[in-house]
Coordinates of C-alpha atoms in Angstrom, one line a residue:
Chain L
X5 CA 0.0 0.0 0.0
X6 CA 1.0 3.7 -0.2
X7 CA 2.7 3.7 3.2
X8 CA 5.3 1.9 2.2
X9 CA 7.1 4.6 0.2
X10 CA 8.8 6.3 3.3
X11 CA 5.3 7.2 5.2
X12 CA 4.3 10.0 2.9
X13 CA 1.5 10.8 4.2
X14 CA -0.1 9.5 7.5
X15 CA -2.8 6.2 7.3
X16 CA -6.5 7.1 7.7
X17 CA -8.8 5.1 10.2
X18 CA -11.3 5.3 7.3
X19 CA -12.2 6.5 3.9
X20 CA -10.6 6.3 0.7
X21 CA -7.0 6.6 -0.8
X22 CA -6.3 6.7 -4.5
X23 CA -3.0 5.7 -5.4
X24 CA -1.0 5.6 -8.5
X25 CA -2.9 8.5 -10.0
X26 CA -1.0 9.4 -13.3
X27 CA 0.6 12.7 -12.2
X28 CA -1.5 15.8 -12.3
X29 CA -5.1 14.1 -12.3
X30 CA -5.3 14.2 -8.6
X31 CA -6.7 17.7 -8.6
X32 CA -9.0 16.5 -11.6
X33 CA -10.5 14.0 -9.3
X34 CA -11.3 16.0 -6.1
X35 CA -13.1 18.6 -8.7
X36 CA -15.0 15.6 -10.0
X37 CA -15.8 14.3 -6.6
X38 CA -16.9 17.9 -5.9
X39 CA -14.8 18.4 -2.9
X40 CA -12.7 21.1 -3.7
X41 CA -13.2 24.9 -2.1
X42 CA -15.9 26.2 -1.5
X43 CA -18.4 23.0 -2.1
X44 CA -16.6 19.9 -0.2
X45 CA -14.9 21.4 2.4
X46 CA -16.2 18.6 5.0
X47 CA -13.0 16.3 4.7
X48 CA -9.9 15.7 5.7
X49 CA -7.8 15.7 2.4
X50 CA -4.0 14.9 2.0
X51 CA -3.0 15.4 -1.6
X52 CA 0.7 14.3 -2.6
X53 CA 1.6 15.3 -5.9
X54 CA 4.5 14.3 -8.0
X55 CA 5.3 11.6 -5.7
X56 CA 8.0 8.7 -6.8
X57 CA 6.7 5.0 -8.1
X58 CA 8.5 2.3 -9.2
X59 CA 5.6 1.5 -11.5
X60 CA 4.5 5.2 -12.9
X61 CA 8.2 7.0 -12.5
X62 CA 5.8 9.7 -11.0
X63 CA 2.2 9.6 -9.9
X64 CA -0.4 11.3 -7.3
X65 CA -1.7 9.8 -4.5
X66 CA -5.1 10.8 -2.5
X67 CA -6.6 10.6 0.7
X68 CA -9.9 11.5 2.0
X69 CA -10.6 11.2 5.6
X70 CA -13.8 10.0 6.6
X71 CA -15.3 9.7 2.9
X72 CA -17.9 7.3 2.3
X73 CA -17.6 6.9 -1.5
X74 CA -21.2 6.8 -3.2
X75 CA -21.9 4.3 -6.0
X76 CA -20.8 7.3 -9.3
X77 CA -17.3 7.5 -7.9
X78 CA -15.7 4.6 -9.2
X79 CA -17.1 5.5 -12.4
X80 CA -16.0 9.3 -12.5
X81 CA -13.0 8.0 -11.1
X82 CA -12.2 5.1 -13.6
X83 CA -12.7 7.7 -16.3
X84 CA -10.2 10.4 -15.4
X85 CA -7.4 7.6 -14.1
X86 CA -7.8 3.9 -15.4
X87 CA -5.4 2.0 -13.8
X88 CA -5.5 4.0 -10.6
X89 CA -6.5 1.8 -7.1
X90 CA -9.2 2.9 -5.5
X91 CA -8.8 1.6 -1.9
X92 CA -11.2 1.6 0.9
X93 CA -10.6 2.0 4.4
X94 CA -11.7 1.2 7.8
X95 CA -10.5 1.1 11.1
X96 CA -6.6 1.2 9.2
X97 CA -7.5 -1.9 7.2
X98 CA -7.8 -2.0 3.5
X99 CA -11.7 -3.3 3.3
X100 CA -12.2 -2.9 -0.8
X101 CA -9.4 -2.3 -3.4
X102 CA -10.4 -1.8 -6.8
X103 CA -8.5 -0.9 -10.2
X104 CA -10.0 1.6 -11.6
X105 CA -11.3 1.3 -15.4
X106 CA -13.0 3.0 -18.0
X107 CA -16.2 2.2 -17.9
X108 CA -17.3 0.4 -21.0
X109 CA -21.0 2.1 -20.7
X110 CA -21.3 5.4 -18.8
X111 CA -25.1 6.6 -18.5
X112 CA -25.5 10.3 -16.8
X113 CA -22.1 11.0 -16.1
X114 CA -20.2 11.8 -18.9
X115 CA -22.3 14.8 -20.9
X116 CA -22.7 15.0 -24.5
X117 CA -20.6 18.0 -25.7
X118 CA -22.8 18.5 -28.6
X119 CA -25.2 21.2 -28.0
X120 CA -28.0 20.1 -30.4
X121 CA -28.0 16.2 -29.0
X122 CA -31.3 15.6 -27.5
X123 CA -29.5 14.6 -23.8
X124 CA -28.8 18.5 -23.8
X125 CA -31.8 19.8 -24.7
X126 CA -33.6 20.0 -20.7
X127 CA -37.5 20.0 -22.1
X128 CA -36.8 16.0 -23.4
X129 CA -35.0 15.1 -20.2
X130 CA -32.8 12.3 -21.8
X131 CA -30.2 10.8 -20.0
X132 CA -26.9 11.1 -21.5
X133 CA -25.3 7.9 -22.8
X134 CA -21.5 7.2 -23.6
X135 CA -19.8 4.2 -24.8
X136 CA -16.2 3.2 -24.7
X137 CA -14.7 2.5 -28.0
X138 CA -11.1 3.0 -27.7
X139 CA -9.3 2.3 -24.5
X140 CA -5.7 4.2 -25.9
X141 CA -6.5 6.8 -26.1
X142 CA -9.9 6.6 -24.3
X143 CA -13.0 7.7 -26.8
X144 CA -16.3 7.5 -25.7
X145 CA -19.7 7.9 -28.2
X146 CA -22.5 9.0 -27.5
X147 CA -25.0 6.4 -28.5
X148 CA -28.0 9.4 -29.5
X149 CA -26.0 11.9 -31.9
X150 CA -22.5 9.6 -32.6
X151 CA -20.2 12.5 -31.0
X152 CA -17.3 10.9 -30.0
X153 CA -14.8 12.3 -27.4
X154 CA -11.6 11.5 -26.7
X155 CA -8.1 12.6 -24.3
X156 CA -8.5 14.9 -21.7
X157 CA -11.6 16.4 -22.9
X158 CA -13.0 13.8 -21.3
X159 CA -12.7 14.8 -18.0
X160 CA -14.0 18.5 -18.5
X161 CA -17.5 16.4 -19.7
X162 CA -18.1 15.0 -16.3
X163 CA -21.1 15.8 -14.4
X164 CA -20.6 17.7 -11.3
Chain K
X3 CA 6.4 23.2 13.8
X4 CA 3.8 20.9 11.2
X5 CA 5.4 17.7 12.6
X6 CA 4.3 17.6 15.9
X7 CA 0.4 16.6 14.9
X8 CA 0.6 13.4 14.7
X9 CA 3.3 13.3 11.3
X10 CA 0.4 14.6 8.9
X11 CA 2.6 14.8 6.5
X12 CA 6.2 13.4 6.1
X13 CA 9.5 16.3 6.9
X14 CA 11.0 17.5 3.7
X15 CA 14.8 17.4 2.9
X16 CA 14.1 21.1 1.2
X17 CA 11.3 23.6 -0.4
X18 CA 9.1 25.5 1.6
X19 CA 6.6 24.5 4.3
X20 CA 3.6 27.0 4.7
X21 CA 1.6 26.3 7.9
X22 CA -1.4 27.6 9.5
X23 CA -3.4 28.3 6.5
X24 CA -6.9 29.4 6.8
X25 CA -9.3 26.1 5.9
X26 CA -9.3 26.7 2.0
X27 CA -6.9 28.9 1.3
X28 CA -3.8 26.2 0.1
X29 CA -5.6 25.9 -3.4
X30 CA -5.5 29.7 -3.7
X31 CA -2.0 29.6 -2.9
X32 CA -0.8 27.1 -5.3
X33 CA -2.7 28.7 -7.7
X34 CA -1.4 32.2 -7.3
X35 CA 2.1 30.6 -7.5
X36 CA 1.6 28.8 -10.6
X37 CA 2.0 25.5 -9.3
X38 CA -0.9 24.1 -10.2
X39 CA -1.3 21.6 -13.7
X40 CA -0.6 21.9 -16.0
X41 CA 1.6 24.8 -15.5
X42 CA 3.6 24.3 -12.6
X43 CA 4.2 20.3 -12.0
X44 CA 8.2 20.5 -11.2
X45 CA 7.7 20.0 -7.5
X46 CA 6.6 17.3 -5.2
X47 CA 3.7 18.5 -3.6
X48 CA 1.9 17.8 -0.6
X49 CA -1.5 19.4 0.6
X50 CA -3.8 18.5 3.4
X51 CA -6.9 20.3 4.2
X52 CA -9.0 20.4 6.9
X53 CA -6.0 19.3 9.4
X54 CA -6.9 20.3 13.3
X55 CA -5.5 23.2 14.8
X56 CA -5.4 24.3 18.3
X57 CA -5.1 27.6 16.8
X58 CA -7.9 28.0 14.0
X59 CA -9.8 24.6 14.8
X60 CA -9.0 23.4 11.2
X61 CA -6.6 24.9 9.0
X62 CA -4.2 23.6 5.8
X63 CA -0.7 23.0 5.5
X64 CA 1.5 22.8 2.2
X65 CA 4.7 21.7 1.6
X66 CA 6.3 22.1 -1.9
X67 CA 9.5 20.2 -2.2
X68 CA 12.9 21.9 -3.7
X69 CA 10.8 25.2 -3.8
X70 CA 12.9 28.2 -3.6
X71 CA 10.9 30.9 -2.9
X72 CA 10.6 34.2 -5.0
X73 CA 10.7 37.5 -3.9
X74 CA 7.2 38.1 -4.8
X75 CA 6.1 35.1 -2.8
X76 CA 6.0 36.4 0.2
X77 CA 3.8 39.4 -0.9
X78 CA 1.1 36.8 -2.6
X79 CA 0.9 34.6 0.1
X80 CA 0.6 37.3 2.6
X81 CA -2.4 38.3 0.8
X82 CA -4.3 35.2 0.5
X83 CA -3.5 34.3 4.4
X84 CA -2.2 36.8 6.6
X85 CA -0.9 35.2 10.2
X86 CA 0.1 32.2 8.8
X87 CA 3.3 30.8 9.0
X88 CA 6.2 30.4 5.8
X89 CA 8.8 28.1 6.4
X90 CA 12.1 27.7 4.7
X91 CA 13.9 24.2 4.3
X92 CA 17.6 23.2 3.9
X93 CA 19.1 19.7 5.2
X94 CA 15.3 18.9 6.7
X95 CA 15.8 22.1 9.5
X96 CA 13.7 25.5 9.2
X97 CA 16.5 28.0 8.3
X98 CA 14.0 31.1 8.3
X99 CA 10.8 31.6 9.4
X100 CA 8.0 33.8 8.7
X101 CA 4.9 35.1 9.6
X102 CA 2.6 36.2 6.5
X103 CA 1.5 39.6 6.7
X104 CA -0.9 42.2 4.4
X105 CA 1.7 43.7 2.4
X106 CA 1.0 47.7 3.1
X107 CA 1.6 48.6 -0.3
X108 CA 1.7 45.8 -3.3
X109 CA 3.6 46.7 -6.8
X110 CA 2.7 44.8 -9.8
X111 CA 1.2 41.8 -7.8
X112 CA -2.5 43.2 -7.5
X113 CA -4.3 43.9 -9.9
X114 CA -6.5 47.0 -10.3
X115 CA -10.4 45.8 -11.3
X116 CA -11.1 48.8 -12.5
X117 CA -11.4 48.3 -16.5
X118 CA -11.1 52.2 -17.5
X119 CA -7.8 52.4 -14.5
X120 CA -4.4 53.8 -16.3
X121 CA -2.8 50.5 -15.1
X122 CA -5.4 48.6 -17.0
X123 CA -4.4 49.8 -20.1
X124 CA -1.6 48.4 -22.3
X125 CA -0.5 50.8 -24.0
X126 CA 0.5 53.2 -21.0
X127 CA 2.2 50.3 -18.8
X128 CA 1.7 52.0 -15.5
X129 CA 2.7 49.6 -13.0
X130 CA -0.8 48.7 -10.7
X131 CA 0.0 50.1 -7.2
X132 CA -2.4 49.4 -4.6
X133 CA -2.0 50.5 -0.6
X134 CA -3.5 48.5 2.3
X135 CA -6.6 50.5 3.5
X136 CA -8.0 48.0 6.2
X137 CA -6.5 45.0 7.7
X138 CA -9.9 43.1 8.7
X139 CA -11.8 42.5 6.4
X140 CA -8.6 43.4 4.2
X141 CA -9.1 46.1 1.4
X142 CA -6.8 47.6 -0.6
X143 CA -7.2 50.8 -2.7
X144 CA -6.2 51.8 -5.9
X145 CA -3.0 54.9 -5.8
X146 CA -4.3 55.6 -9.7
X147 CA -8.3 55.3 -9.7
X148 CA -8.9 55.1 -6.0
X149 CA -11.4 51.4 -6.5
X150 CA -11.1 50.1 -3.0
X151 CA -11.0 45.7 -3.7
X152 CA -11.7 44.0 -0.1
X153 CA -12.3 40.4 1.2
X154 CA -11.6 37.0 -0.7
X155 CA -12.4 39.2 -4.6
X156 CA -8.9 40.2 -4.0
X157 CA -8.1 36.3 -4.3
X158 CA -8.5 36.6 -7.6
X159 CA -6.7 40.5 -8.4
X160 CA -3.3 38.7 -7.7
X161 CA -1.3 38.7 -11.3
X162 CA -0.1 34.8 -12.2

């Protein structure tokens, strides 16, 4: 686990730690999660950034104290840092440990940047609906109007 | 010094160490010093918010590794969190300490709002001068147009 790399940053009794975040998305993820200033300012956050790994050569690392993570974040998450674990925590044990993914489907998350699909248009009230069809890079389509996105634009199409 | 609660965060060989920050505020400063992605990802970073304080119940600390400071660092950091505390590094000791202060007068680091203010123009380059009017709530006034900025707006006056 992440304490082994010197003791960066103290263990948590409970909540969540992301490690091997590819460098720079931490920040991207605590936006996405909505807990950056002035919305989410109930936590305990440690952030490290640029930290050394063996496996990355750099890579971020996360904690929230106390977070209980709801059933969108490993989505949101899996989208802006496949690869990333995703561990949960409870009385300083490691409960859950996931590796985080692109999700293959991705249904009211991810927002259609097209501003004539029907998932934008409020009156019709559809639900926005991305598939995965590359992995490298990542590209997901929306399954309504066939807009595809791809990269890092991803991340600015998450739903807050 | 940061250390003693608990080892929040692990002691860095050099950089900076910035303790005491109002709950918040250690966004604000990375941002006003360019160190957040994608401009600024040199360092090895660490951020916690929320962390207790006897002092200010919660507060946030920062620690930038191999940081060394600028001269105008002291004058943007002052502004976004007056009282607290700016440590220097070397060999893992504190070789000068600091206590952020409202600068009294600030010299190209502020920004006048004022659209129609000489230092807003570009073709005149007038040098934005603006003097410390009140110290809580802060507010600082324009020398040129005489615009009084106070509270967190100033935040975002500070030139990147």
């Amino acid at each position: 686990m992440v304490e082994g790399e010197g003791l960066l940053v103290r263990k948590i009794r409970s909540g969540v730690v992301i490690d091997h975040i590819p460098p720079g998305r931490a920040f991207t993820m605590l936006k996405a999660l909505g807990l950056l200033p002035p919305r989410g300012y109930r936590w305990r956050i440690a952030v490290v950034i640029n930290a050394e790994s063996s496996k990355l050569g750099r890579k971020d690392i996360l904690k929230i104290e106390g977070y209980k993570p709801r059933q969108r974040d490993l989505e949101v998450l899996g989208i802006i840092a496949p690869g990333a674990t995703f561990n949960v925590i409870e009385d300083y044990k490691v409960v859950e440990k996931v590796k985080l993914k692109l999700p293959e489907e991705s249904q009211g998350v991810l927002r259609c940047p097209n501003p004539t699909c029907i998932t934008r248009k409020e009156r019709e009230k559809a639900v926005s609906k991305m598939v995965l069809v590359s992995q490298d890079p990542p590209a997901y389509r929306c399954v309504y109007c066939g807009t595809t996105v791809m990269g890092d634009e991803i991340h600015d199409l998450i739903s807050p």
